Coordinates of N, CA and C in Angstrom, one line a residue:
M1 N 88.3 43.5 80.8 CA 89.6 44.3 81.0 C 90.5 43.4 81.9
D2 N 91.8 43.6 81.7 CA 92.8 42.8 82.4 C 92.9 43.4 83.8
P3 N 92.8 42.5 84.8 CA 92.9 43.0 86.2 C 94.3 43.6 86.5
T4 N 95.3 43.2 85.8 CA 96.6 43.7 86.1 C 96.6 45.2 85.7
L5 N 95.9 45.5 84.7 CA 95.8 46.9 84.2 C 95.2 47.8 85.3
L6 N 94.1 47.2 85.9 CA 93.4 48.0 86.9 C 94.3 48.2 88.1
S7 N 95.2 47.3 88.4 CA 96.0 47.4 89.5 C 97.1 48.5 89.3
H8 N 97.4 48.8 88.0 CA 98.4 49.8 87.7 C 97.8 51.1 87.3
T9 N 96.5 51.2 87.3 CA 95.8 52.5 86.9 C 96.0 53.5 88.0
P10 N 96.4 54.7 87.6 CA 96.7 55.8 88.6 C 95.4 56.1 89.3
D11 N 95.6 56.6 90.6 CA 94.4 57.0 91.4 C 93.7 58.1 90.8
S12 N 94.5 58.9 90.1 CA 93.8 60.1 89.5 C 92.8 59.8 88.5
I13 N 93.0 58.7 87.8 CA 92.0 58.2 86.9 C 90.7 57.8 87.6
L14 N 90.9 57.1 88.7 CA 89.8 56.6 89.5 C 89.0 57.8 90.0
V15 N 89.8 58.8 90.5 CA 89.1 60.0 91.0 C 88.3 60.7 89.9
Q16 N 89.0 60.7 88.7 CA 88.3 61.4 87.6 C 87.0 60.7 87.3
D17 N 87.1 59.3 87.4 CA 85.9 58.6 87.1 C 84.8 58.9 88.1
N18 N 85.2 59.1 89.4 CA 84.3 59.4 90.4 C 83.7 60.8 90.1
D19 N 84.6 61.7 89.7 CA 84.1 63.1 89.4 C 83.1 63.1 88.3
D20 N 83.4 62.3 87.3 CA 82.5 62.2 86.1 C 81.1 61.6 86.6
T21 N 81.2 60.6 87.5 CA 80.0 60.1 88.0 C 79.2 61.1 88.7
D22 N 79.9 61.9 89.6 CA 79.2 62.9 90.4 C 78.6 64.0 89.4
C23 N 79.3 64.3 88.4 CA 78.8 65.3 87.5 C 77.6 64.8 86.8
T24 N 77.7 63.5 86.5 CA 76.6 62.9 85.8 C 75.3 63.0 86.6
H25 N 75.5 62.6 87.9 CA 74.4 62.7 88.9 C 73.9 64.1 89.1
T26 N 74.9 65.0 89.2 CA 74.5 66.5 89.4 C 73.7 67.0 88.2
S27 N 74.2 66.7 87.0 CA 73.5 67.1 85.8 C 72.1 66.5 85.7
S28 N 72.0 65.3 86.2 CA 70.7 64.6 86.2 C 69.8 65.3 87.1
N29 N 70.3 65.6 88.3 CA 69.5 66.3 89.3 C 69.1 67.7 88.9
L30 N 70.0 68.4 88.2 CA 69.6 69.8 87.7 C 68.6 69.7 86.7
S31 N 68.7 68.6 85.8 CA 67.7 68.5 84.8 C 66.3 68.2 85.3
N32 N 66.3 67.5 86.5 CA 65.0 67.2 87.1 C 64.4 68.4 87.9
Q33 N 65.2 69.4 88.3 CA 64.7 70.5 89.0 C 64.0 71.5 88.0
P34 N 62.8 72.1 88.4 CA 62.1 73.0 87.5 C 62.9 74.3 87.4
S35 N 62.8 74.9 86.2 CA 63.5 76.1 85.9 C 62.8 77.3 86.5
K36 N 63.5 78.1 87.3 CA 62.9 79.2 88.0 C 62.6 80.3 87.0
T37 N 63.4 80.4 86.0 CA 63.1 81.4 85.0 C 61.8 81.1 84.2
T38 N 61.7 79.8 83.8 CA 60.4 79.4 83.1 C 59.2 79.6 84.0
S39 N 59.3 79.2 85.3 CA 58.2 79.4 86.2 C 57.8 80.8 86.3
S40 N 58.8 81.7 86.5 CA 58.5 83.1 86.7 C 57.8 83.7 85.4
T41 N 58.2 83.2 84.3 CA 57.6 83.7 83.0 C 56.1 83.3 83.0
H42 N 55.9 82.0 83.4 CA 54.5 81.6 83.4 C 53.6 82.3 84.4
M43 N 54.2 82.8 85.5 CA 53.5 83.5 86.5 C 53.1 84.9 85.9
H44 N 53.9 85.5 85.1 CA 53.6 86.9 84.6 C 52.6 86.9 83.4
I45 N 52.4 85.7 82.8 CA 51.5 85.7 81.6 C 50.0 86.0 82.0
P46 N 49.4 85.5 83.1 CA 48.0 85.9 83.4 C 47.9 87.3 83.7
S47 N 48.9 87.9 84.4 CA 48.8 89.3 84.7 C 48.9 90.2 83.5
L48 N 49.7 89.8 82.5 CA 49.7 90.5 81.2 C 48.4 90.4 80.5
Q49 N 47.9 89.2 80.5 CA 46.6 89.0 79.8 C 45.5 89.9 80.4
R50 N 45.5 90.0 81.8 CA 44.5 90.8 82.5 C 44.6 92.2 82.1
K51 N 45.9 92.7 82.0 CA 46.1 94.1 81.6 C 45.6 94.4 80.2
L52 N 45.9 93.4 79.3 CA 45.4 93.6 77.9 C 43.8 93.6 77.9
T53 N 43.2 92.7 78.7 CA 41.8 92.7 78.7 C 41.2 94.0 79.2
L54 N 41.8 94.6 80.3 CA 41.3 95.8 80.8 C 41.5 97.0 79.8
N55 N 42.6 97.0 79.2 CA 42.8 98.0 78.2 C 41.8 97.9 77.0
K56 N 41.5 96.7 76.6 CA 40.5 96.5 75.6 C 39.1 97.0 76.0
E57 N 38.8 96.7 77.3 CA 37.5 97.1 77.8 C 37.4 98.6 77.9
H58 N 38.5 99.2 78.3 CA 38.6 100.7 78.4 C 38.4 101.4 77.0
L59 N 39.0 100.8 76.0 CA 38.9 101.3 74.6 C 37.4 101.2 74.1
I60 N 36.8 100.1 74.5 CA 35.4 99.8 74.1 C 34.5 100.9 74.7
L61 N 34.7 101.1 76.0 CA 33.9 102.1 76.7 C 34.1 103.5 76.1
Q62 N 35.3 103.8 75.8 CA 35.6 105.1 75.2 C 34.8 105.3 73.9
E63 N 34.9 104.2 73.1 CA 34.2 104.3 71.8 C 32.7 104.4 72.0
Q64 N 32.1 103.7 73.0 CA 30.7 103.8 73.2 C 30.3 105.2 73.7
D65 N 31.2 105.8 74.5 CA 30.9 107.2 75.0 C 30.9 108.2 73.8
Q66 N 31.9 108.0 72.9 CA 32.0 108.9 71.7 C 30.8 108.7 70.9
L67 N 30.3 107.5 70.7 CA 29.1 107.3 69.8 C 27.9 107.9 70.5
H68 N 27.8 107.8 71.8 CA 26.7 108.4 72.6 C 26.7 109.9 72.4
D69 N 27.8 110.5 72.5 CA 27.9 112.0 72.4 C 27.5 112.4 71.0
Q70 N 28.0 111.6 70.0 CA 27.6 111.9 68.6 C 26.1 111.8 68.4
C71 N 25.5 110.8 69.0 CA 24.0 110.7 68.9 C 23.3 111.9 69.5
L72 N 23.8 112.3 70.7 CA 23.1 113.4 71.3 C 23.3 114.7 70.5
Q73 N 24.4 114.9 69.9 CA 24.6 116.0 69.0 C 23.7 116.0 67.8
Q74 N 23.5 114.8 67.3 CA 22.7 114.7 66.0 C 21.2 114.7 66.3
C75 N 20.9 114.4 67.6 CA 19.4 114.3 67.9 C 19.0 115.4 68.9
Q76 N 19.5 116.5 68.8 CA 19.0 117.6 69.6 C 17.6 118.0 69.2
Y77 N 16.7 118.0 70.3 CA 15.3 118.3 70.0 C 15.0 119.5 69.2
P78 N 15.7 120.7 69.5 CA 15.4 121.9 68.7 C 15.6 121.7 67.2
D79 N 16.5 120.9 66.9 CA 16.8 120.7 65.4 C 15.7 119.8 64.8
I80 N 15.1 119.0 65.6 CA 14.1 118.1 65.0 C 12.7 118.7 65.1
F81 N 12.3 119.1 66.3 CA 11.0 119.7 66.6 C 11.1 121.0 67.2
P82 N 10.7 122.1 66.6 CA 10.7 123.4 67.2 C 9.7 123.5 68.4
S83 N 10.0 124.4 69.3 CA 9.1 124.5 70.5 C 7.7 124.7 70.2
E84 N 7.4 125.4 69.1 CA 6.0 125.7 68.7 C 5.3 124.4 68.3
L85 N 6.0 123.5 67.7 CA 5.4 122.3 67.2 C 5.2 121.4 68.4
I86 N 6.1 121.3 69.3 CA 5.9 120.5 70.5 C 4.7 121.0 71.3
L87 N 4.6 122.3 71.5 CA 3.5 122.8 72.2 C 2.1 122.5 71.5
H88 N 2.1 122.5 70.2 CA 0.9 122.2 69.4 C 0.6 120.7 69.7
I89 N 1.6 119.8 69.7 CA 1.3 118.4 69.9 C 0.8 118.2 71.3
F90 N 1.3 118.9 72.3 CA 0.8 118.8 73.7 C -0.6 119.1 73.8
K91 N -1.2 120.0 73.0 CA -2.6 120.4 73.1 C -3.5 119.2 72.8
F92 N -3.0 118.2 72.1 CA -3.8 117.0 71.8 C -3.9 116.0 72.9
L93 N -3.1 116.2 74.0 CA -3.1 115.2 75.1 C -4.4 115.3 75.8
A94 N -5.0 114.1 76.2 CA -6.3 114.1 76.6 C -6.5 114.6 78.0
T95 N -5.6 114.4 78.9 CA -5.8 114.7 80.3 C -4.6 115.5 80.9
P96 N -4.8 116.2 82.0 CA -3.7 116.9 82.6 C -2.6 115.9 83.1
Q97 N -3.0 114.7 83.5 CA -2.1 113.7 83.9 C -1.1 113.3 82.8
D98 N -1.6 113.2 81.6 CA -0.8 112.9 80.4 C 0.2 114.1 80.2
L99 N -0.3 115.3 80.3 CA 0.6 116.4 80.1 C 1.7 116.5 81.1
R100 N 1.3 116.2 82.4 CA 2.3 116.2 83.5 C 3.4 115.2 83.2
S101 N 3.0 114.0 82.7 CA 4.0 113.0 82.4 C 4.9 113.4 81.3
A102 N 4.4 114.2 80.4 CA 5.2 114.6 79.2 C 6.2 115.6 79.6
I103 N 5.9 116.5 80.5 CA 6.8 117.6 80.9 C 7.9 117.1 81.8
L104 N 7.8 115.8 82.3 CA 8.9 115.3 83.1 C 9.9 114.5 82.2
V105 N 9.8 114.5 80.9 CA 10.7 113.8 80.0 C 12.0 114.6 79.9
C106 N 12.0 115.9 79.7 CA 13.3 116.6 79.5 C 13.0 118.1 79.7
K107 N 14.0 118.9 79.8 CA 13.9 120.3 80.0 C 13.1 121.0 78.9
L108 N 13.4 120.6 77.7 CA 12.7 121.3 76.6 C 11.2 121.0 76.6
W109 N 10.8 119.8 76.9 CA 9.4 119.5 77.0 C 8.7 120.2 78.2
C110 N 9.5 120.3 79.2 CA 9.0 121.0 80.4 C 8.7 122.5 80.1
S111 N 9.7 123.1 79.5 CA 9.5 124.5 79.1 C 8.4 124.7 78.2
C112 N 8.1 123.7 77.3 CA 7.0 123.9 76.4 C 5.6 123.6 77.0
G113 N 5.6 122.7 78.0 CA 4.3 122.2 78.5 C 3.9 122.8 79.8
I114 N 4.8 123.4 80.6 CA 4.4 123.9 81.9 C 3.4 125.0 81.9
D115 N 3.5 125.9 80.9 CA 2.6 127.0 80.7 C 1.2 126.4 80.4
L116 N 1.1 125.4 79.5 CA -0.1 124.8 79.1 C -0.8 124.1 80.3
L117 N 0.0 123.4 81.1 CA -0.5 122.6 82.2 C -1.2 123.5 83.2
W118 N -0.6 124.7 83.5 CA -1.1 125.6 84.5 C -2.1 126.7 83.9
S119 N -2.3 126.7 82.6 CA -3.2 127.7 82.1 C -4.6 127.5 82.5
R120 N -5.0 126.3 82.7 CA -6.4 126.0 83.1 C -6.4 125.0 84.2
P121 N -6.1 125.4 85.4 CA -6.1 124.5 86.6 C -7.4 123.9 86.9
S122 N -7.4 122.6 87.3 CA -8.6 121.9 87.6 C -9.0 122.3 89.1
L123 N -10.2 122.9 89.2 CA -10.7 123.3 90.5 C -12.0 122.6 90.7
L124 N -11.9 121.3 90.9 CA -13.1 120.4 91.0 C -13.6 120.3 92.5
S125 N -12.7 120.7 93.4 CA -13.1 120.6 94.8 C -12.4 121.7 95.6
L126 N -12.9 121.9 96.8 CA -12.4 123.0 97.7 C -10.9 122.6 98.1
P127 N -10.6 121.4 98.5 CA -9.2 121.1 98.8 C -8.2 121.3 97.7
L128 N -8.7 121.0 96.4 CA -7.8 121.3 95.3 C -7.6 122.8 95.2
A129 N -8.6 123.6 95.3 CA -8.5 125.1 95.2 C -7.6 125.6 96.3
E130 N -7.7 125.1 97.5 CA -6.8 125.5 98.6 C -5.4 125.1 98.4
K131 N -5.2 123.9 97.9 CA -3.8 123.5 97.6 C -3.2 124.4 96.5
M132 N -3.9 124.8 95.5 CA -3.4 125.6 94.5 C -3.1 127.0 95.0
C133 N -4.0 127.5 95.9 CA -3.7 128.8 96.6 C -2.4 128.8 97.3
D134 N -2.1 127.7 98.0 CA -0.9 127.5 98.7 C 0.3 127.6 97.8
T135 N 0.2 126.9 96.6 CA 1.3 127.0 95.7 C 1.5 128.4 95.1
L136 N 0.4 129.0 94.8 CA 0.6 130.4 94.2 C 1.1 131.4 95.2
A137 N 0.9 131.1 96.5 CA 1.4 132.0 97.6 C 2.9 131.8 97.8
L138 N 3.5 130.8 97.3 CA 5.0 130.6 97.5 C 5.8 131.7 96.9
A139 N 6.9 132.1 97.5 CA 7.7 133.1 97.0 C 8.4 132.6 95.7
R140 N 8.7 133.5 94.8 CA 9.3 133.2 93.5 C 10.6 132.4 93.7
S141 N 11.3 132.7 94.8 CA 12.6 132.0 95.0 C 12.4 130.6 95.5
E142 N 11.2 130.2 95.9 CA 11.0 128.9 96.4 C 10.4 127.9 95.3
T143 N 10.2 128.5 94.1 CA 9.6 127.6 93.0 C 10.5 127.7 91.8
L144 N 10.3 126.7 90.9 CA 11.1 126.7 89.7 C 10.5 127.6 88.6
F145 N 9.1 127.8 88.7 CA 8.5 128.6 87.7 C 7.5 129.6 88.3
P146 N 7.2 130.7 87.6 CA 6.2 131.7 88.1 C 4.8 131.2 87.8
Y147 N 4.3 130.3 88.6 CA 3.0 129.6 88.3 C 1.9 130.6 88.1
S148 N 1.8 131.6 88.9 CA 0.7 132.6 88.8 C 0.7 133.2 87.5
D149 N 1.8 133.4 86.8 CA 1.8 134.0 85.5 C 1.3 133.1 84.4
Y150 N 1.2 131.8 84.7 CA 0.8 130.9 83.7 C -0.8 130.7 83.6
V151 N -1.4 131.1 84.7 CA -2.9 130.9 84.9 C -3.6 131.8 83.9
R152 N -4.4 131.3 83.0 CA -5.2 132.1 82.1 C -6.7 132.0 82.3
R153 N -7.1 130.8 82.8 CA -8.5 130.6 83.0 C -8.8 130.0 84.4
L154 N -9.8 130.5 85.0 CA -10.3 130.0 86.3 C -11.8 129.8 86.2
N155 N -12.2 128.5 86.5 CA -13.6 128.1 86.5 C -14.0 127.6 87.8
F156 N -14.8 128.4 88.5 CA -15.2 128.1 89.9 C -16.6 127.5 89.9
S157 N -17.1 127.0 88.7 CA -18.5 126.5 88.6 C -18.7 125.4 89.6
F158 N -17.7 124.5 89.8 CA -17.9 123.4 90.7 C -17.9 123.7 92.2
L159 N -17.5 125.0 92.5 CA -17.3 125.4 93.9 C -18.3 126.5 94.2
A160 N -19.4 126.6 93.4 CA -20.3 127.7 93.6 C -20.8 127.9 95.0
Q161 N -21.2 126.8 95.6 CA -21.8 126.9 97.0 C -20.8 126.9 98.1
D162 N -19.5 126.7 97.8 CA -18.5 126.6 98.8 C -17.5 127.8 98.8
L163 N -17.4 128.5 97.6 CA -16.4 129.5 97.4 C -16.7 130.7 98.3
T164 N -15.7 131.1 99.1 CA -15.8 132.3 100.0 C -14.8 133.3 99.6
D165 N -14.9 134.4 100.2 CA -13.9 135.5 99.9 C -12.5 135.1 100.2
D166 N -12.3 134.3 101.3 CA -11.0 133.9 101.7 C -10.3 133.1 100.6
I167 N -11.0 132.3 99.9 CA -10.4 131.5 98.8 C -10.3 132.4 97.6
L168 N -11.3 133.1 97.3 CA -11.4 133.9 96.0 C -10.3 134.9 95.9
V169 N -10.1 135.7 97.0 CA -9.1 136.8 96.9 C -7.6 136.3 96.8
R170 N -7.4 135.0 97.1 CA -6.1 134.5 97.1 C -5.6 134.2 95.6
F171 N -6.6 134.3 94.7 CA -6.3 134.1 93.3 C -6.0 135.5 92.6
D172 N -5.9 136.5 93.4 CA -5.6 137.8 92.8 C -4.1 138.0 92.3
R173 N -3.3 136.9 92.5 CA -1.9 136.9 92.0 C -1.9 136.6 90.6
C174 N -3.0 136.1 90.0 CA -3.0 135.7 88.6 C -3.2 136.9 87.7
K175 N -2.2 137.6 87.5 CA -2.3 138.9 86.8 C -2.5 138.8 85.3
R176 N -2.4 137.6 84.8 CA -2.6 137.4 83.3 C -3.9 136.7 83.0
L177 N -4.8 136.8 83.9 CA -6.1 136.0 83.7 C -6.9 136.6 82.5
E178 N -7.4 135.6 81.7 CA -8.2 135.9 80.5 C -9.7 135.5 80.6
R179 N -9.9 134.5 81.5 CA -11.3 134.0 81.6 C -11.6 133.7 83.0
L180 N -12.7 134.3 83.6 CA -13.0 134.1 85.0 C -14.5 133.7 85.0
L181 N -14.8 132.5 85.6 CA -16.2 132.1 85.7 C -16.6 131.9 87.1
L182 N -17.5 132.7 87.6 CA -18.0 132.7 89.0 C -19.5 132.5 89.1
P183 N -20.1 131.6 88.4 CA -21.6 131.6 88.4 C -22.1 131.1 89.7
A184 N -23.1 131.8 90.2 CA -23.9 131.3 91.4 C -23.0 131.2 92.6
T185 N -22.0 132.1 92.7 CA -21.1 132.1 93.9 C -21.8 132.8 95.0
T186 N -22.6 132.1 95.8 CA -23.6 132.8 96.7 C -22.9 133.3 97.9
K187 N -21.7 132.8 98.3 CA -21.0 133.3 99.5 C -20.0 134.4 99.3
A188 N -19.8 134.8 98.0 CA -18.9 135.9 97.7 C -19.6 137.2 98.1
T189 N -18.8 138.1 98.5 CA -19.3 139.5 98.9 C -18.8 140.5 97.8
E190 N -19.3 141.7 98.0 CA -18.9 142.8 97.1 C -17.4 143.0 97.1
E191 N -16.8 143.1 98.3 CA -15.4 143.3 98.5 C -14.6 142.2 97.9
G192 N -15.0 141.0 98.1 CA -14.3 139.9 97.5 C -14.3 139.9 96.0
L193 N -15.4 140.2 95.4 CA -15.6 140.3 93.9 C -14.7 141.4 93.4
K194 N -14.7 142.6 94.0 CA -13.9 143.7 93.6 C -12.4 143.4 93.6
Q195 N -12.0 142.6 94.6 CA -10.5 142.3 94.7 C -10.1 141.4 93.6
I196 N -10.9 140.4 93.4 CA -10.5 139.4 92.3 C -10.6 140.1 90.9
L197 N -11.4 141.1 90.8 CA -11.6 141.7 89.5 C -10.4 142.7 89.2
N198 N -9.6 143.0 90.2 CA -8.5 143.9 90.0 C -7.4 143.3 89.1
V199 N -7.5 142.0 88.8 CA -6.6 141.4 87.8 C -7.2 141.4 86.4
G200 N -8.2 142.1 86.2 CA -9.0 142.0 84.9 C -8.5 142.8 83.8
K201 N -7.3 143.4 83.8 CA -6.8 144.2 82.7 C -6.7 143.4 81.4
G202 N -6.5 142.1 81.5 CA -6.4 141.3 80.3 C -7.6 140.3 80.2
L203 N -8.6 140.6 81.0 CA -9.8 139.7 81.0 C -10.7 139.8 79.8
Y204 N -11.0 138.7 79.1 CA -11.8 138.7 78.0 C -13.3 138.2 78.3
T205 N -13.3 137.3 79.1 CA -14.6 136.6 79.5 C -14.9 136.6 81.0
L206 N -16.1 137.1 81.4 CA -16.4 137.1 82.8 C -17.8 136.6 83.0
D207 N -18.0 135.7 83.9 CA -19.3 135.2 84.3 C -19.6 135.5 85.7
I208 N -20.5 136.4 86.0 CA -21.0 136.7 87.4 C -22.5 136.5 87.5
S209 N -23.0 135.5 86.8 CA -24.4 135.2 86.8 C -24.9 134.7 88.2
E210 N -26.1 135.1 88.6 CA -26.7 134.5 89.8 C -25.9 134.8 91.1
I211 N -25.2 135.9 91.1 CA -24.4 136.2 92.3 C -25.2 137.3 93.0
P212 N -25.7 137.1 94.2 CA -26.5 138.1 94.9 C -25.7 139.4 95.2
A213 N -24.4 139.3 95.4 CA -23.5 140.4 95.8 C -23.3 141.4 94.6
V214 N -23.6 141.0 93.4 CA -23.3 141.9 92.2 C -24.3 143.0 92.3
N215 N -23.8 144.3 92.3 CA -24.6 145.5 92.3 C -23.9 146.5 91.4
D216 N -24.4 147.7 91.4 CA -23.9 148.8 90.6 C -22.4 149.0 90.8
T217 N -22.0 148.9 92.1 CA -20.6 149.2 92.5 C -19.7 148.1 91.8
V218 N -20.1 146.9 91.9 CA -19.3 145.8 91.3 C -19.3 145.9 89.8
L219 N -20.4 146.3 89.1 CA -20.4 146.4 87.7 C -19.5 147.6 87.2
E220 N -19.6 148.7 88.0 CA -18.7 149.8 87.7 C -17.2 149.5 87.9
H221 N -16.9 148.6 88.8 CA -15.6 148.1 89.0 C -15.1 147.3 87.8
V222 N -16.0 146.5 87.3 CA -15.8 145.8 86.1 C -15.5 146.7 84.9
A223 N -16.3 147.8 84.8 CA -16.1 148.7 83.7 C -14.7 149.4 83.8
T224 N -14.2 149.6 85.0 CA -13.0 150.4 85.2 C -11.8 149.5 85.0
H225 N -11.9 148.2 85.5 CA -10.7 147.4 85.5 C -10.6 146.3 84.4
C226 N -11.7 146.2 83.6 CA -11.7 145.2 82.5 C -11.9 145.8 81.2
P227 N -11.0 146.6 80.7 CA -11.3 147.3 79.4 C -11.3 146.4 78.2
K228 N -10.7 145.2 78.2 CA -10.7 144.4 77.1 C -11.8 143.4 77.0
L229 N -12.7 143.5 78.0 CA -13.8 142.5 78.1 C -14.7 142.5 76.8
H230 N -14.9 141.3 76.3 CA -15.8 141.2 75.1 C -17.0 140.2 75.4
T231 N -17.0 139.5 76.5 CA -18.1 138.6 76.8 C -18.4 138.7 78.3
L232 N -19.6 139.0 78.6 CA -20.0 139.2 80.0 C -21.4 138.5 80.3
Y233 N -21.3 137.6 81.2 CA -22.6 136.9 81.6 C -23.0 137.4 83.0
M234 N -24.2 138.0 83.1 CA -24.7 138.5 84.4 C -26.2 138.2 84.5
T235 N -26.6 137.1 84.1 CA -28.0 136.6 84.2 C -28.4 136.5 85.7
G236 N -29.5 137.0 86.0 CA -30.0 137.0 87.4 C -29.5 138.0 88.3
C237 N -28.7 139.0 87.8 CA -28.2 140.1 88.6 C -29.3 141.2 88.6
T238 N -30.2 141.2 89.6 CA -31.3 142.1 89.6 C -31.1 143.4 90.3
S239 N -29.9 143.6 90.9 CA -29.7 144.8 91.6 C -29.0 145.9 90.8
L240 N -28.9 145.7 89.5 CA -28.2 146.7 88.6 C -29.2 147.8 88.1
T241 N -28.6 148.9 87.8 CA -29.4 150.0 87.2 C -28.8 150.4 85.9
D242 N -29.5 151.3 85.2 CA -29.1 151.7 83.8 C -27.7 152.4 83.9
E243 N -27.5 153.2 84.9 CA -26.3 154.0 85.0 C -25.0 153.1 84.9
S244 N -25.0 152.1 85.7 CA -23.8 151.2 85.7 C -23.7 150.4 84.4
V245 N -24.8 150.1 83.7 CA -24.7 149.4 82.4 C -24.2 150.3 81.4
V246 N -24.6 151.6 81.4 CA -24.1 152.6 80.4 C -22.6 152.8 80.6
K247 N -22.2 152.9 81.8 CA -20.7 153.1 82.1 C -19.9 151.9 81.6
L248 N -20.5 150.7 81.8 CA -19.8 149.5 81.3 C -19.7 149.5 79.7
A249 N -20.7 149.9 79.1 CA -20.7 150.0 77.6 C -19.7 151.0 77.1
A250 N -19.6 152.1 77.8 CA -18.6 153.2 77.4 C -17.2 152.8 77.6
N251 N -16.9 152.1 78.7 CA -15.5 151.7 79.0 C -15.0 150.4 78.4
C252 N -16.0 149.6 77.9 CA -15.6 148.3 77.3 C -16.0 148.3 75.8
P253 N -15.3 149.0 74.9 CA -15.7 149.0 73.5 C -15.7 147.7 72.8
S254 N -15.0 146.7 73.3 CA -14.9 145.4 72.6 C -16.1 144.5 73.1
L255 N -16.9 145.0 74.0 CA -18.0 144.1 74.5 C -19.0 143.7 73.4
K256 N -19.2 142.4 73.2 CA -20.0 141.9 72.2 C -21.3 141.3 72.8
R257 N -21.2 140.7 73.9 CA -22.4 140.0 74.5 C -22.3 139.9 76.0

């Protein structure tokens, strides 16, 4: 360019050139600065993804709960196995420990098995008998079940030499007793025997063999309080007379042996 032209160029053109230069630099600087809007958008993306993930997990849990409820409705025990069948199956369990484990499964199994578990309590030692007496003595409001109503059979054969009136009479709460075995209970007295026999209205089988305290009074008590008796063992009871035996036969028409 001709220098003479530059000398006659208006200052305004030079200033404009400077402004253009500044604008160019400013534009360049702006282009180099990060966009606040873009950065803000990127910051919100993880939060949105987190919300979507939580919503998805919530929906999955709801669906699982619905499936679980449907399974429970379709698998109700009464619809599959009636109580009578469950009780019949429980009778094949080998030990009381197995039956106890079974009744802890659910309320239905408990209601079916608790009666069976307590129908024939194990009285293999004096401490076990005392512990059972303590349980039977509890008030109805303190227990979940009326345990004394479940007891059907009592076998004191293993406690013959240790069983006293104090233990024996504490079982008089078992009002639905069907079978009572007291062979060779040498420490039992007449009063103790009479008190335990007061529960004999439903008694079918009674064993009072080899008990020194058995006499006419005890046998007459049996005749009066055990009308459904059909089996009576009284071997070795030498203090009996014909009168008490005749009364027994008259009051117990179902007696077979």
